[in-house]
PDB file of C-alpha atoms in Angstrom:
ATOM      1  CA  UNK G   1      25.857 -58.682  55.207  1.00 60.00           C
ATOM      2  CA  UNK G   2      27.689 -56.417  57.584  1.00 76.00           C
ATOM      3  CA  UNK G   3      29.674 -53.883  56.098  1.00 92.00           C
ATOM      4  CA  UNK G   4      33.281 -52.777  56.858  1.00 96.00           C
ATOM      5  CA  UNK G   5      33.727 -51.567  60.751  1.00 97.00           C
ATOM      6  CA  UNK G   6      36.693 -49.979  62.268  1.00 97.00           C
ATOM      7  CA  UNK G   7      36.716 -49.130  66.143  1.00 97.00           C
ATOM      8  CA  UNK G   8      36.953 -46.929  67.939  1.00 97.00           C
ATOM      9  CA  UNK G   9      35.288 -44.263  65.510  1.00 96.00           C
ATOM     10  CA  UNK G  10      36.883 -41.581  67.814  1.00 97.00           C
ATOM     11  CA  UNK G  11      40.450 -41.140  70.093  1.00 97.00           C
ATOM     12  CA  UNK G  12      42.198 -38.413  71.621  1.00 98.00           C
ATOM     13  CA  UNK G  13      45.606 -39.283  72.414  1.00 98.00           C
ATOM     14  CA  UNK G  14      49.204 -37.190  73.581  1.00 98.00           C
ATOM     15  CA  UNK G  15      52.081 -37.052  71.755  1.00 98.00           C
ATOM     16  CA  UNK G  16      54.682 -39.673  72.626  1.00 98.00           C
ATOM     17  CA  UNK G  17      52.027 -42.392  72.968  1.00 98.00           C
ATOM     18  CA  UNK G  18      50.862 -45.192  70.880  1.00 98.00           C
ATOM     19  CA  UNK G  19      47.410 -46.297  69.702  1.00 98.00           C
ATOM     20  CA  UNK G  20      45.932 -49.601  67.919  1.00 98.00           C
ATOM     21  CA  UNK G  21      43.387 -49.228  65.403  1.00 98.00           C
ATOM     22  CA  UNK G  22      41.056 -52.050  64.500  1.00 98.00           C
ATOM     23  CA  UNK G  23      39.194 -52.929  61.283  1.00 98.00           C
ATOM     24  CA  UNK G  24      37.012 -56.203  60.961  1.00 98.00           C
ATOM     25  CA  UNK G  25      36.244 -56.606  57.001  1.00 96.00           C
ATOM     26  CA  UNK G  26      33.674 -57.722  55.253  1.00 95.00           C
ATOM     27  CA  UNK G  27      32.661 -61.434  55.902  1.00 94.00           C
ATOM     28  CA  UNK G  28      34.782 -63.953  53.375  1.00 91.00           C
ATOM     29  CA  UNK G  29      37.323 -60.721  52.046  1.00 92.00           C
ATOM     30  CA  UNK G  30      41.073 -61.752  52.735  1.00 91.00           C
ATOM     31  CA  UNK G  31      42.626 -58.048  51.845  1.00 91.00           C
ATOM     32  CA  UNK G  32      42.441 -55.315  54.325  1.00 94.00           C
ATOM     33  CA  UNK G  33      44.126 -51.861  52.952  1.00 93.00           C
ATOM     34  CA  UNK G  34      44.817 -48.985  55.262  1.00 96.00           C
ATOM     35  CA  UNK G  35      45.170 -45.582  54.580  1.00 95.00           C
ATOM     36  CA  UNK G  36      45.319 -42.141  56.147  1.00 95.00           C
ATOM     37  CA  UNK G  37      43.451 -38.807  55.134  1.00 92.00           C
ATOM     38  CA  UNK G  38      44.014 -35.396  56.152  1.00 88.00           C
ATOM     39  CA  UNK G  39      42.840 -32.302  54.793  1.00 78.00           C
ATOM     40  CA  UNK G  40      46.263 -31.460  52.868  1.00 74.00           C
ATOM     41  CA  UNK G  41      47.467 -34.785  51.899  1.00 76.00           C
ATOM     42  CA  UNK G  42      43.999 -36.291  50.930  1.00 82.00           C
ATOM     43  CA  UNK G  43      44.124 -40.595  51.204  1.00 88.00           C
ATOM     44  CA  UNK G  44      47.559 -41.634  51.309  1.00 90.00           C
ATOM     45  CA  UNK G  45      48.053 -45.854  51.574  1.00 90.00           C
ATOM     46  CA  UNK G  46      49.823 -46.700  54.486  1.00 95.00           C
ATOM     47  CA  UNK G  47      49.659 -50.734  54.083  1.00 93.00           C
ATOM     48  CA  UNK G  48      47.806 -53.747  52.438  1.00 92.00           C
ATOM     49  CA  UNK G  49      47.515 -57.265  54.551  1.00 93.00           C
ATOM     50  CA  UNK G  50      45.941 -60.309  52.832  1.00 91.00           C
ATOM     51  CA  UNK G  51      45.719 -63.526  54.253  1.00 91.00           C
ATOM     52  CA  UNK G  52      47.588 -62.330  57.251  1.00 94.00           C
ATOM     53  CA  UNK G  53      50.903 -61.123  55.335  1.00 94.00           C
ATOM     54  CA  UNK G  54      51.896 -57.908  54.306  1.00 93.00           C
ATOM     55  CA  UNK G  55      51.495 -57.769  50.672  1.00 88.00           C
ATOM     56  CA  UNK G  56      51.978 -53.842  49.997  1.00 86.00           C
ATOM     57  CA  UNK G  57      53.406 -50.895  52.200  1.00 90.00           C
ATOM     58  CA  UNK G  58      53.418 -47.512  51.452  1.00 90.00           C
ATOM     59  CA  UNK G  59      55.859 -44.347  52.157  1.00 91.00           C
ATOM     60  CA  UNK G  60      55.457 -43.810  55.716  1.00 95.00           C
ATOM     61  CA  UNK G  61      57.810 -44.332  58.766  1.00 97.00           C
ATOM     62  CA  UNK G  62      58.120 -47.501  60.512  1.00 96.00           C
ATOM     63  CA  UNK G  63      55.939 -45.881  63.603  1.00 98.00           C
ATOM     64  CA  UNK G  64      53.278 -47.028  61.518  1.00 98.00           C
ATOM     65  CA  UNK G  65      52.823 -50.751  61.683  1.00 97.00           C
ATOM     66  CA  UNK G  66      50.008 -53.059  61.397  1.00 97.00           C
ATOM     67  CA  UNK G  67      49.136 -57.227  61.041  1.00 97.00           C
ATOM     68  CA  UNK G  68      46.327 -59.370  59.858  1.00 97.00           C
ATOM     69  CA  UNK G  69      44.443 -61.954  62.080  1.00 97.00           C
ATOM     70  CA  UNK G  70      43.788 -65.568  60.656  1.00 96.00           C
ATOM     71  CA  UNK G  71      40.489 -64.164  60.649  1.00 94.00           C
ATOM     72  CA  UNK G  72      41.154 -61.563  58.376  1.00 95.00           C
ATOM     73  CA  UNK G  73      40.864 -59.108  61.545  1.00 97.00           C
ATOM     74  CA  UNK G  74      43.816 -56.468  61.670  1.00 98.00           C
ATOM     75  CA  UNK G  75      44.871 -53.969  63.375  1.00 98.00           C
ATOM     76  CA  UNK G  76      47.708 -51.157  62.768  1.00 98.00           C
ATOM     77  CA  UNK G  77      49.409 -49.352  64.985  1.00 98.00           C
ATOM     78  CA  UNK G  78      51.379 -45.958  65.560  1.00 98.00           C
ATOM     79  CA  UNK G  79      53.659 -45.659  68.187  1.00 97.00           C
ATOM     80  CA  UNK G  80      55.469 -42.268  69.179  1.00 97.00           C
ATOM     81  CA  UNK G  81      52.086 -40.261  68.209  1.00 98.00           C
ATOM     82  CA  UNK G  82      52.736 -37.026  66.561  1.00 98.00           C
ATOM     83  CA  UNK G  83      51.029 -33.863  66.123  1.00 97.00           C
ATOM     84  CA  UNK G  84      50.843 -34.766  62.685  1.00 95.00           C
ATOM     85  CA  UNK G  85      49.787 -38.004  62.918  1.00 97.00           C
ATOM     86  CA  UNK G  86      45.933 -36.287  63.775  1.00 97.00           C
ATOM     87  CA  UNK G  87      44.013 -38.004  60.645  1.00 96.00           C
ATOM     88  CA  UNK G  88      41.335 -40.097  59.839  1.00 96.00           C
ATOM     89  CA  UNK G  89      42.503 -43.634  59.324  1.00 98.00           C
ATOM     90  CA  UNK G  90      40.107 -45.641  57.189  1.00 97.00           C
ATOM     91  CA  UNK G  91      40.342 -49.135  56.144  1.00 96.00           C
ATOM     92  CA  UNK G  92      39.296 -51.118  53.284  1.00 93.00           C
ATOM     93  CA  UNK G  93      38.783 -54.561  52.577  1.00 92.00           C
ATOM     94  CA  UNK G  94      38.025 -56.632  49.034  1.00 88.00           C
ATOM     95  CA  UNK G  95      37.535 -60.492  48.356  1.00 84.00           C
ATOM     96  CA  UNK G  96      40.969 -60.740  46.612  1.00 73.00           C
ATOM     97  CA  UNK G  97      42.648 -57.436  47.194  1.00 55.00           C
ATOM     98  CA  UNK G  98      44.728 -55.277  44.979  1.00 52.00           C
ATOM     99  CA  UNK G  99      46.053 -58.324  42.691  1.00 50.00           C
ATOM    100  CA  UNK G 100      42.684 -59.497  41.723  1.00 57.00           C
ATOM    101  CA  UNK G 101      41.469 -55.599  40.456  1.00 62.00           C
ATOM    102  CA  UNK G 102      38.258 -55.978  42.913  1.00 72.00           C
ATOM    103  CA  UNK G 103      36.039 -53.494  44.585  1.00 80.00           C
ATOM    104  CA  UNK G 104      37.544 -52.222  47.934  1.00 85.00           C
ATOM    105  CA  UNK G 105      34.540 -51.104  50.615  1.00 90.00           C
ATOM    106  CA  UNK G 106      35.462 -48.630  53.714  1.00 94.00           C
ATOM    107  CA  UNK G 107      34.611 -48.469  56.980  1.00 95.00           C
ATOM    108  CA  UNK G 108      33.390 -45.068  58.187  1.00 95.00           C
ATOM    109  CA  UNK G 109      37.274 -44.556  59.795  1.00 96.00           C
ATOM    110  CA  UNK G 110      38.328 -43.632  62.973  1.00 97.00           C
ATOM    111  CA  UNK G 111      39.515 -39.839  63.474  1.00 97.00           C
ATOM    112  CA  UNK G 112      42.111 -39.754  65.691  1.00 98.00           C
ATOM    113  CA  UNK G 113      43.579 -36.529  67.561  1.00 97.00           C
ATOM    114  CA  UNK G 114      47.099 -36.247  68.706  1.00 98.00           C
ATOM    115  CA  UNK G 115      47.455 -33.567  71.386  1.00 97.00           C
TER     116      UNK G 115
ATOM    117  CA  UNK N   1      57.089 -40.685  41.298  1.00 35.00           C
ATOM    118  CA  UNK N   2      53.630 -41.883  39.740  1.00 38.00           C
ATOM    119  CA  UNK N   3      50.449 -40.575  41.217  1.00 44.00           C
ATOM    120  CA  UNK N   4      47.128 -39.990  40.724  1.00 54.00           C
ATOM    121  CA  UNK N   5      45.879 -36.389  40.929  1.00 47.00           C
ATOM    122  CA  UNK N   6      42.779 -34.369  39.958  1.00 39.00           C
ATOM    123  CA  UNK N   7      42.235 -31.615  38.008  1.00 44.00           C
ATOM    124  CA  UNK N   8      40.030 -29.155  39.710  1.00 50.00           C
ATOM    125  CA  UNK N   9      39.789 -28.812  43.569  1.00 79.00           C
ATOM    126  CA  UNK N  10      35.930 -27.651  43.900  1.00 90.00           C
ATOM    127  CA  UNK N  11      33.257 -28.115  40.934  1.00 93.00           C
ATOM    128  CA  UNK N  12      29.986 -26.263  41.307  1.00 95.00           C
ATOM    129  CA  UNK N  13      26.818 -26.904  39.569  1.00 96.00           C
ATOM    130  CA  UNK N  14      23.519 -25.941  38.921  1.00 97.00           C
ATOM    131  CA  UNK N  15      20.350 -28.916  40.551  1.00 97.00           C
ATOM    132  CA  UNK N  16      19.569 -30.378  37.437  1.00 97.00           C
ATOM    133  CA  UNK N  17      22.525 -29.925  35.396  1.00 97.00           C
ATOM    134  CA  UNK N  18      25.056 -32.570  34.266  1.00 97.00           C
ATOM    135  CA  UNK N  19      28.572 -32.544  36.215  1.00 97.00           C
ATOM    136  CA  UNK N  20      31.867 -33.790  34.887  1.00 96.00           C
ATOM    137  CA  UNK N  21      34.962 -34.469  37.127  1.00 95.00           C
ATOM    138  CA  UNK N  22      38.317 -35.474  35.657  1.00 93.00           C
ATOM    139  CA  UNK N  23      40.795 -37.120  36.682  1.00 92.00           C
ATOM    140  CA  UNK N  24      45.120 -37.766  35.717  1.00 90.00           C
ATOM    141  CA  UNK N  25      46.953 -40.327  36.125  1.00 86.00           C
ATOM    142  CA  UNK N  26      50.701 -41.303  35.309  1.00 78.00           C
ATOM    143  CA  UNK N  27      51.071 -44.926  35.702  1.00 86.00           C
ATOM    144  CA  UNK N  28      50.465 -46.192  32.346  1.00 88.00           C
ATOM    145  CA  UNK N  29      50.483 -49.931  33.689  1.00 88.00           C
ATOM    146  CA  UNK N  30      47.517 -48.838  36.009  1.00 89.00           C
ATOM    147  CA  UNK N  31      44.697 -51.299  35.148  1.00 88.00           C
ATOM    148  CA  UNK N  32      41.717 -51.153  37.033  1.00 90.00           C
ATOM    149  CA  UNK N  33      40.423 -47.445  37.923  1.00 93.00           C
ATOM    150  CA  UNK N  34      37.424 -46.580  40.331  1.00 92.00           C
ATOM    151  CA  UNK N  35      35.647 -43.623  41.348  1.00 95.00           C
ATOM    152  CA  UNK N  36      34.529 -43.144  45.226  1.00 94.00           C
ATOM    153  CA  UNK N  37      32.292 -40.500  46.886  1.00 95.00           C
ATOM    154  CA  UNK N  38      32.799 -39.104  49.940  1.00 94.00           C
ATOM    155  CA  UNK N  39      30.153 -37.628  52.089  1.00 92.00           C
ATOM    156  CA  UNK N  40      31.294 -35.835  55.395  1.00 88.00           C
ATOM    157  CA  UNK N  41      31.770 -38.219  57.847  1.00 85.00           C
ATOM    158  CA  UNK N  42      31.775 -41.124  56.155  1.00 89.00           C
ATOM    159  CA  UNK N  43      34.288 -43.135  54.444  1.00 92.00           C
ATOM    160  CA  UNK N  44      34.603 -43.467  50.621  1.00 93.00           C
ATOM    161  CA  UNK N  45      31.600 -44.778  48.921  1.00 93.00           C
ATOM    162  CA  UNK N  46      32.003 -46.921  45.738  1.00 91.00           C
ATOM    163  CA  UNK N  47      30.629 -45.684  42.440  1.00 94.00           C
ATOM    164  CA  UNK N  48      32.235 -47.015  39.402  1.00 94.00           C
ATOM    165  CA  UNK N  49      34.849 -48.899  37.930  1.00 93.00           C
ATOM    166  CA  UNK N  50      36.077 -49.663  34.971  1.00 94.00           C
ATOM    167  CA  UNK N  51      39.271 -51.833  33.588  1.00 92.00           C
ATOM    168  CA  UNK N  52      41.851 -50.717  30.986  1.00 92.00           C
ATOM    169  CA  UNK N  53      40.320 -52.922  28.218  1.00 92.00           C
ATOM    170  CA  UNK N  54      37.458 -50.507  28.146  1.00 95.00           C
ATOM    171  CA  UNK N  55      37.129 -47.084  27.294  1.00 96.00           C
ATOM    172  CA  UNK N  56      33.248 -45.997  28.805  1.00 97.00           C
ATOM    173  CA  UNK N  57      31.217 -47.747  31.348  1.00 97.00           C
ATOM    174  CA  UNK N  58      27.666 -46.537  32.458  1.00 97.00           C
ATOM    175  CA  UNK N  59      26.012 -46.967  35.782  1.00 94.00           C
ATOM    176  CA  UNK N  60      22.782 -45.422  37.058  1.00 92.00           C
ATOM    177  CA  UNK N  61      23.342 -41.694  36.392  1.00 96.00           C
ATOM    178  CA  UNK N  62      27.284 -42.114  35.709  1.00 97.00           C
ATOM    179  CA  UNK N  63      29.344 -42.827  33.752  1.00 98.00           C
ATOM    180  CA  UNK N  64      33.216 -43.518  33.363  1.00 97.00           C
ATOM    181  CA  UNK N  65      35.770 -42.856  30.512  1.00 97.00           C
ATOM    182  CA  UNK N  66      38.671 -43.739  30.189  1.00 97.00           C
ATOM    183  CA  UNK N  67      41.165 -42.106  27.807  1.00 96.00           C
ATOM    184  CA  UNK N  68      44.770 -44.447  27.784  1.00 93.00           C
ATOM    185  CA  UNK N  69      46.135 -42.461  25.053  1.00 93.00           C
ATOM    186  CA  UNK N  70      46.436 -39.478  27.347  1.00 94.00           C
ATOM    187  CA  UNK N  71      45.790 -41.120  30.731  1.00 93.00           C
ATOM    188  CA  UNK N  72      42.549 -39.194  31.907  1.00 94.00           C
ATOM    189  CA  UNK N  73      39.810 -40.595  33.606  1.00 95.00           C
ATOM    190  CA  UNK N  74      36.471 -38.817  33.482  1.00 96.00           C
ATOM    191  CA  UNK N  75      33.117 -39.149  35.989  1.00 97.00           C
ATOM    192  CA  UNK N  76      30.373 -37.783  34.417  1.00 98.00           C
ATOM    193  CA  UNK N  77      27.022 -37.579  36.687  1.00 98.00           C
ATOM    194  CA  UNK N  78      23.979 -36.674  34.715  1.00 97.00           C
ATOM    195  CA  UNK N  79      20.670 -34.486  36.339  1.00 97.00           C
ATOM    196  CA  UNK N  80      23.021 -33.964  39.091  1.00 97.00           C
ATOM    197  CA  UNK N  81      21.038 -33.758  42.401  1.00 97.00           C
ATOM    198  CA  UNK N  82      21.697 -31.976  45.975  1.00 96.00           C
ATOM    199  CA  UNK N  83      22.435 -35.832  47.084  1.00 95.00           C
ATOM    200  CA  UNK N  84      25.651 -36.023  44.987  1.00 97.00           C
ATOM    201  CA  UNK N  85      27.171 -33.394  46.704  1.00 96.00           C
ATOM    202  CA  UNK N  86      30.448 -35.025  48.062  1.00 95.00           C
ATOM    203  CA  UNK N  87      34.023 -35.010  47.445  1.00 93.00           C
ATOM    204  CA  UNK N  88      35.153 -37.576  44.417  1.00 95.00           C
ATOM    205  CA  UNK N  89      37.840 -39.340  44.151  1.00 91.00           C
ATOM    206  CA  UNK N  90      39.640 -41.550  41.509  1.00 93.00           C
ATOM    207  CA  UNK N  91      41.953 -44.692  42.387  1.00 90.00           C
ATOM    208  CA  UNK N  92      44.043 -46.657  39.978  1.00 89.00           C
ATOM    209  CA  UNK N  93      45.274 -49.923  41.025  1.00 83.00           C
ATOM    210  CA  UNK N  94      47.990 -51.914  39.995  1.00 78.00           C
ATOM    211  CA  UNK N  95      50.161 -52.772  42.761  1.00 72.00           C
ATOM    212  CA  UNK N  96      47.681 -51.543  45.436  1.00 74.00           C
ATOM    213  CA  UNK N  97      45.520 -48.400  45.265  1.00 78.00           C
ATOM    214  CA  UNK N  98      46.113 -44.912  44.931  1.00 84.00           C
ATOM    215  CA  UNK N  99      43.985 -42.178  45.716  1.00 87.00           C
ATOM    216  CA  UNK N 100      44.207 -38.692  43.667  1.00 84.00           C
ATOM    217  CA  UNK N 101      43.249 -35.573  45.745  1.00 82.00           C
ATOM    218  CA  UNK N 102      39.590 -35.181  45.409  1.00 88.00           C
ATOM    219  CA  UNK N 103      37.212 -32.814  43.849  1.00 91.00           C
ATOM    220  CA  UNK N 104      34.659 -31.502  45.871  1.00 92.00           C
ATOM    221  CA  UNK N 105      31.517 -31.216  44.387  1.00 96.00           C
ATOM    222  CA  UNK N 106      28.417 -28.591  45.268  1.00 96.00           C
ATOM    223  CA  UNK N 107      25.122 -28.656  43.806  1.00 96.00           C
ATOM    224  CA  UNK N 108      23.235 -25.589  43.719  1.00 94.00           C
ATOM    225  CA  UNK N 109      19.437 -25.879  44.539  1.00 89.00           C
TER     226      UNK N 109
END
């Protein structure tokens, strides 16, 4: 079956604007995590959806947002782009997320560049 | 706060050789800890998991422990080969899950 795919896999955006990132999980999985990685900070969670509600969120400022399609679909977002915001953002997505203690697969992430 | 963090930044081994990478963590009500690889460009790969009831699990190659007394996780990769050179990371999960830093592994031909 199809694995985890985020789009786009690459974006270059300026600071002050916003960007959507998309993740479509694996086929029947209801949890989609989110998390950020940079070279100093490693994988840091940003949020967890399942069945379309926010079940987790980690530390980060509420310029980071994201929601969950009935379709188990979601998206995040980050408005006000910052320099530091330049990171690859990978999702992950398990049949009954965090709660249940099951196996979370990635997509391959999309890098995004602030300039 | 609690966290998950590794040991050693960079591990370097001989082809051949078995490799160990270790891993901390402070949440004692962690239950459910799994090891990812990450190969450049890619996103994290699953390797191996193993629950708090246990204390060793084996895959192909690998193999887990799991030390509650002292809360250290282990990844041990036996004959280690040029294709397992990646960075590693450890998760626990309780309320969702965290990621410690990462060891980056290089195998030497």
């Amino acid at each position: 079956k199809a694995g985890v795919t985020q789009t786009p896999r690459y974006l270059i955006k300026t600071r002050g604007q916003q960007v959507t990132l998309s993740c479509s999980p694996i086929s029947g999985h209801r949890s989609v995590s989110w998390y950020q990685q940079t070279p100093g900070q490693g994988l840091q969670f940003l949020f967890e959806y399942f069945s379309e509600t926010q079940r987790n969120k980690g530390n980060f400022p509420g310029r980071f947002s994201g929601r969950q399609f009935s379709n188990s679909r979601s998206e995040m977002n980050v408005s006000t782009l910052e320099l530091g915001d330049s990171a690859l953002y990978l999702c992950a997505s398990s049949l009954g997320g965090s709660f249940y203690n099951t196996e979370a697969f990635f997509g391959q992430g999309t890098r995004l560049t602030v300039v | 706060g609690e966290s998950v963090g590794l040991h050693l930044p960079t591990l370097s081994v001989q082809e051949g050789d078995n490799s160990i990478i270790n891993c901390a963590y402070s949440n004692s009500a962690s239950d459910y800890f799994i090891w990812y690889k990450q190969e450049s460009g890619k996103g994290p790969q699953f390797i191996i998991d193993i629950r708090s009831n246990m204390d060793k699990r084996q895959g192909q190659r690998v193999t887990v422990l799991l030390n509650k007394t002292v809360k250290h996780l282990s990844l041990q990769i036996a004959a280690t080969q040029p294709g397992d050179s990646a960075v590693y990371f450890c998760a626990e999960n309780k309320d969702d899950m965290r990621f410690g830093a990462g060891t980056r592994l290089t195998v030497k031909p």
